[in-house]
Amino acid sequence: MTTRESCDVLIVGGGPAGSSCARQLRRAGLDVLILDKSEFPRDKVCAGWITPQVVEELEIDTRDYQQGRVLQPITSFITGMGERTAKPVHYDRIVSYGIRRCEFDNYLLQRSGARLRLGEAWESMERVAGRWLVNSTISAGLVIGAGGHFCPVVRFLGANLGKGERAISAQEIEFEMTDEQAEHCDVEHDRPELYFCDDLKGYGWCFRKGNFLNVGLGREGNHRLPEHVHAFSRWLQEQGKIPTDTPARFKGHAYLLYSHAQRPVVGDGVLIIGDAAGLAYQESGEGIRPAIESGLMAAQIVASASGDYSKQRLSEYETQLTARFGDRNHGASLAGSLPESWKLALARGLMQTQWFTRNVVLNRWFLHADQAALRA
Ligand SMILES: Cc1cc2nc3c(=O)[nH]c(=O)nc-3n(C[C@H](O)[C@H](O)[C@H](O)COP(=O)(O)OP(=O)(O)OC[C@H]3O[C@@H](n4cnc5c(N)ncnc54)[C@H](O)[C@@H]3O)c2cc1C
């Protein structure tokens, strides 16, 4: 028989968005329950790359985290459009880390201090006496949707998931290399490699963290995605970068970039955070940091709402998202109005320059070096 439970806040989804929001709410003294359809540890299709701002926002003690988990410091990158323009960019400090999502997400979830209800999917919710009754058994004053791209709570709020949405589709593989495979892997531990597609609609990566190798490619739309992925993997093998017996079964997932998402994020007694709200950074597709930041922002607003979870009171959350990540419908840029062939030629030219690669592609687009960590 399913247990009946009651809580101040129910968070649907125990990924980085849900667990960081839960931790902050617990600190504010609220009773929080996390519902996730998966048992943890669970894996998530992801390259597993995070910036130091994420470590800071989550107050992760890196020495503690490293005990029995992979935390790969990154101090350089190789980027380009194919081998011809690929070049290394070095830093004199750690500019990112590689983590494994099965470890990272479980660490954050267990640390959150929330009560956990795992292995149970969200199925329904209805209003009963001014509270939510979820799955006919959980009574909550507020429900936070943190269920990722296909979050059922944002669908409940009226989002038309998948229909007419301009999603990024990505495929990835992560596996532990044998000693022999590691010998035939030319990717440096501290130096992920990023290769932009010829049409600039996405990029592929190969990324070594400890003994684990992560290879993948993400693109706008899903047109012929498996072909792009396999061509990329073959090319890496031909270059001697990854072992020739790299498994060919890639796993796929989709998500929304910030300016492509038009989902509701606030309702009466409901907030939406992380991928469910479509927050990933435009140029890099990095989604973990915005997921965490949205979780922290939501927690702060909920904690100061004194139990008033009306849409009007919670709408401050949407205002804060816009202040942090910008207007989703910002005007077209000059580059955006250029013909496609010009843009490609311009991009290829720029990619050849060390200055553009370091300062724009890496520092600004991928590392968001100019944006300090969000203070919890
Ligand atoms: C191939 C690929 C590579 C990526 N690489 C990176 C990267 O290197 N760095 C980066 O920053 N971002 C990356 N991203 C994006 C990143 O994975 C997401 O932005 C991030 O996981 C969002 O976190 P979240 O907590 O919002 O959602 P998720 O991590 O998706 O967590 C959602 C949780 O909700 C649960 N859930 C779903 N449906 C239900 C339901 N019906 N009932 C109950 N629970 C449910 C799921 O089990 C899951 O645990 C990548 C994405 C892809 C596809």
CSV table of C-alpha atoms and ligand atoms in Angstrom, one decimal:
chain,number,residue,atom,x,y,z
A,1,MET,CA,0.0,0.0,0.0
A,2,THR,CA,1.3,3.5,-0.9
A,3,THR,CA,2.1,5.7,2.1
A,4,ARG,CA,0.1,8.9,2.7
A,5,GLU,CA,2.4,11.9,3.3
A,6,SER,CA,2.2,15.6,3.9
A,7,CYS,CA,4.8,18.3,3.3
A,8,ASP,CA,5.2,22.0,2.9
A,9,VAL,CA,6.9,21.6,-0.5
A,10,LEU,CA,6.8,18.7,-2.9
A,11,ILE,CA,9.6,18.7,-5.5
A,12,VAL,CA,9.0,16.5,-8.6
A,13,GLY,CA,12.4,15.5,-9.9
A,14,GLY,CA,15.6,14.9,-7.9
A,15,GLY,CA,18.2,16.1,-10.5
A,16,PRO,CA,20.5,19.1,-9.8
A,17,ALA,CA,17.6,21.6,-10.0
A,18,GLY,CA,15.4,19.7,-7.5
A,19,SER,CA,18.1,18.8,-5.0
A,20,SER,CA,19.7,22.2,-4.9
A,21,CYS,CA,16.3,23.8,-4.4
A,22,ALA,CA,15.4,21.3,-1.7
A,23,ARG,CA,18.7,21.9,0.2
A,24,GLN,CA,18.0,25.7,0.4
A,25,LEU,CA,14.4,25.1,1.5
A,26,ARG,CA,15.5,22.8,4.2
A,27,ARG,CA,17.9,25.4,5.4
A,28,ALA,CA,15.0,27.8,5.6
A,29,GLY,CA,13.2,25.3,7.9
A,30,LEU,CA,10.6,24.0,5.4
A,31,ASP,CA,9.5,20.4,5.3
A,32,VAL,CA,10.5,19.1,1.8
A,33,LEU,CA,9.7,15.9,0.0
A,34,ILE,CA,11.3,14.9,-3.3
A,35,LEU,CA,9.5,12.5,-5.6
A,36,ASP,CA,11.5,10.9,-8.5
A,37,LYS,CA,10.4,8.2,-10.8
A,38,SER,CA,14.0,6.7,-10.7
A,39,GLU,CA,15.8,5.0,-7.9
A,40,PHE,CA,19.1,6.7,-7.2
A,41,PRO,CA,21.9,6.5,-8.1
A,42,ARG,CA,20.6,6.9,-11.6
A,43,ASP,CA,22.4,8.0,-14.7
A,44,LYS,CA,21.5,11.0,-16.9
A,45,VAL,CA,22.6,11.5,-20.5
A,46,CYS,CA,25.2,14.3,-20.2
A,47,ALA,CA,28.8,15.1,-20.9
A,48,GLY,CA,29.2,15.8,-17.2
A,49,TRP,CA,31.1,19.1,-17.4
A,50,ILE,CA,30.6,21.8,-14.7
A,51,THR,CA,32.3,25.2,-14.1
A,52,PRO,CA,33.8,26.3,-10.8
A,53,GLN,CA,30.8,28.6,-10.3
A,54,VAL,CA,28.7,25.5,-9.9
A,55,VAL,CA,31.0,24.1,-7.3
A,56,GLU,CA,30.9,27.5,-5.5
A,57,GLU,CA,27.1,27.8,-5.7
A,58,LEU,CA,26.6,24.3,-4.3
A,59,GLU,CA,29.3,24.8,-1.6
A,60,ILE,CA,30.9,21.5,-2.7
A,61,ASP,CA,34.0,20.6,-0.7
A,62,THR,CA,36.1,19.2,-3.6
A,63,ARG,CA,38.3,17.1,-1.3
A,64,ASP,CA,35.3,15.5,0.3
A,65,TYR,CA,33.6,15.0,-3.1
A,66,GLN,CA,36.6,13.3,-4.6
A,67,GLN,CA,36.4,10.5,-2.0
A,68,GLY,CA,35.3,7.6,-4.3
A,69,ARG,CA,33.9,9.9,-7.0
A,70,VAL,CA,35.4,11.2,-10.2
A,71,LEU,CA,36.2,14.9,-10.2
A,72,GLN,CA,38.4,15.7,-13.2
A,73,PRO,CA,40.1,19.2,-13.1
A,74,ILE,CA,40.2,20.9,-16.6
A,75,THR,CA,42.9,23.4,-17.4
A,76,SER,CA,42.7,23.5,-21.2
A,77,PHE,CA,40.5,22.8,-24.2
A,78,ILE,CA,40.9,22.0,-27.9
A,79,THR,CA,38.3,23.6,-30.0
A,80,GLY,CA,37.7,24.0,-33.7
A,81,MET,CA,35.7,23.2,-36.8
A,82,GLY,CA,37.3,19.9,-37.8
A,83,GLU,CA,40.9,19.1,-37.4
A,84,ARG,CA,42.1,21.9,-39.6
A,85,THR,CA,41.1,24.7,-37.3
A,86,ALA,CA,41.5,22.8,-34.0
A,87,LYS,CA,43.8,24.5,-31.5
A,88,PRO,CA,44.6,24.1,-27.8
A,89,VAL,CA,43.8,26.9,-25.4
A,90,HIS,CA,45.6,26.7,-22.0
A,91,TYR,CA,44.8,28.3,-18.7
A,92,ASP,CA,46.9,28.7,-15.6
A,93,ARG,CA,44.1,27.5,-13.3
A,94,ILE,CA,41.3,25.0,-13.1
A,95,VAL,CA,38.5,26.4,-15.3
A,96,SER,CA,36.1,23.4,-15.2
A,97,TYR,CA,35.6,20.0,-13.8
A,98,GLY,CA,34.4,16.7,-15.2
A,99,ILE,CA,31.9,14.7,-13.1
A,100,ARG,CA,29.9,11.6,-13.6
A,101,ARG,CA,26.1,12.3,-13.4
A,102,CYS,CA,25.3,9.0,-11.6
A,103,GLU,CA,27.7,10.1,-8.8
A,104,PHE,CA,27.1,13.9,-8.8
A,105,ASP,CA,23.3,13.8,-8.8
A,106,ASN,CA,23.2,11.1,-6.1
A,107,TYR,CA,25.6,13.1,-3.9
A,108,LEU,CA,23.5,16.2,-4.2
A,109,LEU,CA,20.2,14.4,-3.6
A,110,GLN,CA,21.4,12.6,-0.5
A,111,ARG,CA,23.0,15.8,0.9
A,112,SER,CA,19.8,17.8,0.4
A,113,GLY,CA,18.2,16.8,3.7
A,114,ALA,CA,14.8,16.4,2.1
A,115,ARG,CA,12.7,13.3,2.6
A,116,LEU,CA,12.9,11.1,-0.5
A,117,ARG,CA,10.2,9.1,-2.3
A,118,LEU,CA,12.1,7.4,-5.1
A,119,GLY,CA,11.0,4.9,-7.8
A,120,GLU,CA,7.6,6.6,-8.1
A,121,ALA,CA,6.5,8.8,-11.0
A,122,TRP,CA,4.2,11.8,-10.8
A,123,GLU,CA,0.8,10.7,-12.1
A,124,SER,CA,-1.7,13.3,-11.1
A,125,MET,CA,-2.4,16.3,-9.0
A,126,GLU,CA,-5.6,18.1,-7.9
A,127,ARG,CA,-6.6,21.0,-5.6
A,128,VAL,CA,-8.0,19.8,-2.3
A,129,ALA,CA,-8.8,22.4,0.4
A,130,GLY,CA,-6.2,24.9,-0.8
A,131,ARG,CA,-3.4,22.4,-1.1
A,132,TRP,CA,-2.2,20.0,-3.7
A,133,LEU,CA,-3.0,16.3,-3.6
A,134,VAL,CA,-0.4,14.5,-5.7
A,135,ASN,CA,-0.8,10.9,-6.8
A,136,SER,CA,-3.8,10.8,-4.5
A,137,THR,CA,-1.4,10.3,-1.5
A,138,ILE,CA,0.9,13.3,-1.1
A,139,SER,CA,-0.5,16.6,0.3
A,140,ALA,CA,1.6,19.6,-0.4
A,141,GLY,CA,1.2,23.4,0.0
A,142,LEU,CA,3.4,24.0,-3.1
A,143,VAL,CA,4.6,21.8,-5.9
A,144,ILE,CA,7.9,22.5,-7.7
A,145,GLY,CA,8.3,20.9,-11.1
A,146,ALA,CA,12.0,19.8,-11.6
A,147,GLY,CA,11.4,16.8,-13.8
A,148,GLY,CA,13.7,17.8,-16.6
A,149,HIS,CA,12.7,18.3,-20.3
A,150,PHE,CA,9.6,16.1,-20.1
A,151,CYS,CA,8.5,17.3,-16.6
A,152,PRO,CA,4.9,16.3,-16.0
A,153,VAL,CA,4.3,19.4,-13.8
A,154,VAL,CA,5.1,21.9,-16.6
A,155,ARG,CA,2.8,19.8,-18.8
A,156,PHE,CA,0.1,20.1,-16.1
A,157,LEU,CA,0.6,23.9,-16.3
A,158,GLY,CA,-0.3,23.8,-20.0
A,159,ALA,CA,3.1,23.4,-21.8
A,160,ASN,CA,2.8,21.6,-25.0
A,161,LEU,CA,5.9,19.5,-24.6
A,162,GLY,CA,7.7,18.6,-27.8
A,163,LYS,CA,5.0,20.2,-30.0
A,164,GLY,CA,6.5,23.1,-31.9
A,165,GLU,CA,9.4,23.4,-29.5
A,166,ARG,CA,12.9,24.0,-31.0
A,167,ALA,CA,14.8,21.5,-28.9
A,168,ILE,CA,18.5,20.5,-28.9
A,169,SER,CA,18.8,16.8,-29.5
A,170,ALA,CA,21.9,15.1,-28.3
A,171,GLN,CA,23.5,11.7,-28.0
A,172,GLU,CA,26.2,10.6,-25.8
A,173,ILE,CA,28.2,7.6,-24.6
A,174,GLU,CA,30.2,7.2,-21.4
A,175,PHE,CA,32.2,4.1,-20.6
A,176,GLU,CA,35.2,3.0,-18.5
A,177,MET,CA,38.1,2.2,-20.7
A,178,THR,CA,40.2,-0.9,-20.3
A,179,ASP,CA,44.0,-0.4,-20.0
A,180,GLU,CA,44.3,-1.2,-23.7
A,181,GLN,CA,41.6,1.3,-24.7
A,182,ALA,CA,43.2,3.9,-22.5
A,183,GLU,CA,46.5,3.4,-24.3
A,184,HIS,CA,44.8,4.1,-27.6
A,185,CYS,CA,43.0,7.2,-26.3
A,186,ASP,CA,44.8,10.4,-27.4
A,187,VAL,CA,42.4,12.8,-25.4
A,188,GLU,CA,44.2,14.4,-22.4
A,189,HIS,CA,42.6,14.1,-19.0
A,190,ASP,CA,42.5,17.8,-18.3
A,191,ARG,CA,41.7,18.9,-21.9
A,192,PRO,CA,38.2,18.2,-23.4
A,193,GLU,CA,38.0,18.6,-27.1
A,194,LEU,CA,35.1,20.4,-28.8
A,195,TYR,CA,34.4,20.3,-32.5
A,196,PHE,CA,31.7,22.5,-34.1
A,197,CYS,CA,29.6,21.1,-36.9
A,198,ASP,CA,30.2,22.6,-40.3
A,199,ASP,CA,26.8,24.2,-40.4
A,200,LEU,CA,27.3,25.6,-36.8
A,201,LYS,CA,24.1,23.9,-35.7
A,202,GLY,CA,25.8,22.1,-32.9
A,203,TYR,CA,29.0,20.5,-31.7
A,204,GLY,CA,30.6,17.3,-30.7
A,205,TRP,CA,32.9,16.6,-27.8
A,206,CYS,CA,35.2,14.0,-26.4
A,207,PHE,CA,36.0,14.2,-22.8
A,208,ARG,CA,38.2,12.0,-20.6
A,209,LYS,CA,37.5,12.0,-16.8
A,210,GLY,CA,39.7,9.6,-14.9
A,211,ASN,CA,39.4,6.3,-16.8
A,212,PHE,CA,36.0,7.2,-18.2
A,213,LEU,CA,35.6,8.5,-21.7
A,214,ASN,CA,32.5,10.5,-22.7
A,215,VAL,CA,31.8,11.2,-26.4
A,216,GLY,CA,28.8,12.9,-27.8
A,217,LEU,CA,27.2,15.4,-30.1
A,218,GLY,CA,24.3,17.8,-29.8
A,219,ARG,CA,22.4,19.7,-32.5
A,220,GLU,CA,19.4,21.9,-33.1
A,221,GLY,CA,16.6,19.6,-34.1
A,222,ASN,CA,16.9,15.9,-34.5
A,223,HIS,CA,17.3,15.7,-38.3
A,224,ARG,CA,19.7,12.8,-39.1
A,225,LEU,CA,21.2,13.1,-35.6
A,226,PRO,CA,22.5,9.4,-35.4
A,227,GLU,CA,24.3,10.0,-38.7
A,228,HIS,CA,26.1,13.1,-37.4
A,229,VAL,CA,27.0,11.2,-34.2
A,230,HIS,CA,28.4,8.2,-35.9
A,231,ALA,CA,30.3,10.3,-38.5
A,232,PHE,CA,31.8,12.2,-35.6
A,233,SER,CA,32.7,9.1,-33.6
A,234,ARG,CA,34.3,7.5,-36.8
A,235,TRP,CA,36.3,10.7,-37.4
A,236,LEU,CA,37.6,10.7,-33.8
A,237,GLN,CA,38.6,7.0,-34.3
A,238,GLU,CA,40.4,7.8,-37.6
A,239,GLN,CA,42.3,10.6,-35.9
A,240,GLY,CA,43.5,8.1,-33.2
A,241,LYS,CA,41.7,10.2,-30.5
A,242,ILE,CA,39.4,7.5,-29.2
A,243,PRO,CA,39.8,3.7,-29.3
A,244,THR,CA,38.5,2.0,-32.4
A,245,ASP,CA,36.4,-0.4,-30.3
A,246,THR,CA,34.5,2.5,-28.7
A,247,PRO,CA,30.9,1.2,-28.2
A,248,ALA,CA,28.5,2.4,-31.0
A,249,ARG,CA,25.3,2.5,-28.9
A,250,PHE,CA,24.8,6.1,-28.0
A,251,LYS,CA,22.0,7.3,-25.7
A,252,GLY,CA,19.9,10.3,-26.6
A,253,HIS,CA,18.0,13.1,-24.8
A,254,ALA,CA,16.6,16.5,-25.7
A,255,TYR,CA,16.4,19.9,-24.0
A,256,LEU,CA,15.6,23.5,-24.6
A,257,LEU,CA,17.9,26.5,-24.9
A,258,TYR,CA,16.9,29.5,-23.0
A,259,SER,CA,15.7,31.7,-25.9
A,260,HIS,CA,13.8,28.8,-27.5
A,261,ALA,CA,11.7,28.0,-24.5
A,262,GLN,CA,8.2,29.4,-24.1
A,263,ARG,CA,7.0,27.4,-21.1
A,264,PRO,CA,5.0,28.7,-18.1
A,265,VAL,CA,7.2,28.8,-15.0
A,266,VAL,CA,4.7,30.0,-12.4
A,267,GLY,CA,1.2,28.9,-11.5
A,268,ASP,CA,-1.0,29.1,-8.4
A,269,GLY,CA,1.0,26.9,-5.9
A,270,VAL,CA,3.4,25.8,-8.6
A,271,LEU,CA,6.9,26.7,-9.7
A,272,ILE,CA,9.0,25.2,-12.5
A,273,ILE,CA,12.8,25.0,-12.4
A,274,GLY,CA,15.8,23.6,-14.4
A,275,ASP,CA,15.3,21.9,-17.8
A,276,ALA,CA,11.6,21.8,-17.2
A,277,ALA,CA,11.6,25.6,-17.6
A,278,GLY,CA,14.0,25.5,-20.6
A,279,LEU,CA,17.0,27.4,-19.2
A,280,ALA,CA,20.2,25.9,-20.8
A,281,TYR,CA,22.7,28.5,-22.0
A,282,GLN,CA,22.3,29.5,-25.6
A,283,GLU,CA,25.8,28.9,-27.1
A,284,SER,CA,27.2,26.0,-25.0
A,285,GLY,CA,24.0,24.1,-24.1
A,286,GLU,CA,25.3,24.0,-20.5
A,287,GLY,CA,22.2,23.3,-18.4
A,288,ILE,CA,23.4,22.2,-14.9
A,289,ARG,CA,24.4,25.7,-13.8
A,290,PRO,CA,21.1,27.4,-14.8
A,291,ALA,CA,19.2,24.4,-13.3
A,292,ILE,CA,20.9,25.0,-10.0
A,293,GLU,CA,20.6,28.7,-10.1
A,294,SER,CA,16.9,28.5,-10.8
A,295,GLY,CA,16.5,26.1,-7.9
A,296,LEU,CA,18.3,28.5,-5.6
A,297,MET,CA,16.2,31.5,-6.8
A,298,ALA,CA,13.0,29.5,-6.4
A,299,ALA,CA,13.9,28.5,-2.9
A,300,GLN,CA,14.6,32.0,-1.8
A,301,ILE,CA,11.3,33.3,-3.1
A,302,VAL,CA,9.4,30.4,-1.5
A,303,ALA,CA,11.1,30.8,1.8
A,304,SER,CA,10.2,34.5,1.9
A,305,ALA,CA,6.6,33.9,0.8
A,306,SER,CA,5.4,33.0,4.4
A,307,GLY,CA,3.1,30.3,3.0
A,308,ASP,CA,1.5,32.6,0.4
A,309,TYR,CA,2.0,30.5,-2.7
A,310,SER,CA,-0.4,32.4,-5.0
A,311,LYS,CA,0.7,33.0,-8.6
A,312,GLN,CA,0.9,36.7,-7.9
A,313,ARG,CA,3.3,36.2,-4.9
A,314,LEU,CA,5.4,33.7,-6.8
A,315,SER,CA,5.7,35.7,-10.0
A,316,GLU,CA,8.8,37.4,-8.6
A,317,TYR,CA,10.5,34.1,-9.6
A,318,GLU,CA,9.9,34.9,-13.3
A,319,THR,CA,11.2,38.4,-12.9
A,320,GLN,CA,14.4,37.0,-11.3
A,321,LEU,CA,14.9,34.5,-14.1
A,322,THR,CA,14.8,37.3,-16.6
A,323,ALA,CA,17.1,39.5,-14.5
A,324,ARG,CA,19.7,36.6,-14.3
A,325,PHE,CA,19.4,35.1,-17.8
A,326,GLY,CA,18.0,37.9,-19.9
A,327,ASP,CA,14.9,38.5,-22.0
A,328,ARG,CA,14.0,35.3,-23.9
A,329,ASN,CA,12.7,37.3,-26.8
A,330,HIS,CA,15.6,39.7,-27.1
A,331,GLY,CA,15.9,41.5,-30.5
A,332,ALA,CA,17.8,40.0,-33.5
A,333,SER,CA,21.5,40.7,-33.5
A,334,LEU,CA,23.4,42.1,-36.4
A,335,ALA,CA,24.9,38.6,-37.1
A,336,GLY,CA,21.4,37.1,-37.0
A,337,SER,CA,20.3,39.3,-39.9
A,338,LEU,CA,23.2,38.3,-42.2
A,339,PRO,CA,22.7,35.6,-44.9
A,340,GLU,CA,23.5,32.1,-43.8
A,341,SER,CA,26.5,31.7,-46.1
A,342,TRP,CA,28.1,34.9,-44.8
A,343,LYS,CA,27.6,33.9,-41.2
A,344,LEU,CA,29.3,30.6,-41.8
A,345,ALA,CA,32.2,32.2,-43.6
A,346,LEU,CA,32.5,34.8,-40.8
A,347,ALA,CA,32.4,32.1,-38.1
A,348,ARG,CA,35.0,29.9,-39.9
A,349,GLY,CA,37.3,32.9,-40.1
A,350,LEU,CA,36.8,33.9,-36.5
A,351,MET,CA,37.4,30.3,-35.3
A,352,GLN,CA,40.9,30.4,-36.9
A,353,THR,CA,41.9,33.2,-34.5
A,354,GLN,CA,43.3,32.4,-31.1
A,355,TRP,CA,41.7,35.6,-29.6
A,356,PHE,CA,38.1,34.7,-30.6
A,357,THR,CA,38.5,31.1,-29.5
A,358,ARG,CA,39.8,32.0,-26.1
A,359,ASN,CA,37.8,35.2,-25.3
A,360,VAL,CA,34.5,34.5,-27.0
A,361,VAL,CA,34.0,30.8,-27.5
A,362,LEU,CA,35.6,29.6,-24.3
A,363,ASN,CA,35.6,32.4,-21.8
A,364,ARG,CA,32.3,33.9,-22.6
A,365,TRP,CA,30.2,31.1,-24.2
A,366,PHE,CA,31.4,28.0,-22.4
A,367,LEU,CA,32.8,29.2,-19.1
A,368,HIS,CA,30.7,32.3,-18.5
A,369,ALA,CA,33.8,33.6,-16.8
A,370,ASP,CA,32.2,37.1,-16.6
A,371,GLN,CA,29.2,35.9,-14.6
A,372,ALA,CA,30.0,35.4,-10.9
A,373,ALA,CA,28.4,32.5,-9.0
A,374,LEU,CA,24.9,33.1,-7.6
A,375,ARG,CA,25.0,33.7,-3.9
A,376,ALA,CA,22.6,31.4,-2.1
B,1,LIG,C1,23.8,14.8,-24.2
B,1,LIG,C2,23.8,15.9,-23.2
B,1,LIG,C3,24.9,16.4,-22.7
B,1,LIG,C4,24.8,17.4,-21.7
B,1,LIG,N1,26.0,17.9,-21.2
B,1,LIG,C5,26.0,18.8,-20.3
B,1,LIG,C6,27.2,19.3,-19.6
B,1,LIG,O1,28.3,18.7,-19.9
B,1,LIG,N2,27.1,20.3,-18.7
B,1,LIG,C7,25.9,20.9,-18.4
B,1,LIG,O2,25.9,21.8,-17.6
B,1,LIG,N3,24.8,20.5,-19.0
B,1,LIG,C8,24.8,19.4,-19.9
B,1,LIG,N4,23.6,19.0,-20.4
B,1,LIG,C9,22.3,19.5,-19.9
B,1,LIG,C10,22.0,19.0,-18.5
B,1,LIG,O3,22.1,17.6,-18.5
B,1,LIG,C11,20.6,19.4,-18.0
B,1,LIG,O4,20.5,20.8,-18.2
B,1,LIG,C12,20.4,19.1,-16.5
B,1,LIG,O5,20.4,17.7,-16.3
B,1,LIG,C13,19.1,19.7,-16.0
B,1,LIG,O6,18.9,19.3,-14.7
B,1,LIG,P1,17.4,19.2,-14.1
B,1,LIG,O7,17.6,18.9,-12.6
B,1,LIG,O8,16.6,20.3,-14.5
B,1,LIG,O9,16.8,17.9,-14.8
B,1,LIG,P2,17.3,16.3,-14.8
B,1,LIG,O10,18.7,16.2,-14.5
B,1,LIG,O11,16.8,15.9,-16.2
B,1,LIG,O12,16.5,15.7,-13.7
B,1,LIG,C14,15.1,15.5,-13.8
B,1,LIG,C15,14.7,14.4,-12.8
B,1,LIG,O13,13.2,14.3,-12.8
B,1,LIG,C16,12.9,12.9,-12.8
B,1,LIG,N5,11.6,12.8,-13.4
B,1,LIG,C17,11.3,12.9,-14.8
B,1,LIG,N6,10.0,12.7,-15.0
B,1,LIG,C18,9.4,12.4,-13.8
B,1,LIG,C19,8.1,12.0,-13.4
B,1,LIG,N7,7.1,11.9,-14.3
B,1,LIG,N8,7.9,11.7,-12.1
B,1,LIG,C20,8.9,11.8,-11.2
B,1,LIG,N9,10.2,12.2,-11.5
B,1,LIG,C21,10.4,12.4,-12.8
B,1,LIG,C22,14.0,12.2,-13.5
B,1,LIG,O14,14.1,10.9,-13.1
B,1,LIG,C23,15.2,13.0,-13.1
B,1,LIG,O15,15.9,12.5,-12.0
B,1,LIG,C24,23.6,18.0,-21.4
B,1,LIG,C25,22.4,17.4,-21.9
B,1,LIG,C26,22.5,16.4,-22.8
B,1,LIG,C27,21.2,15.8,-23.4
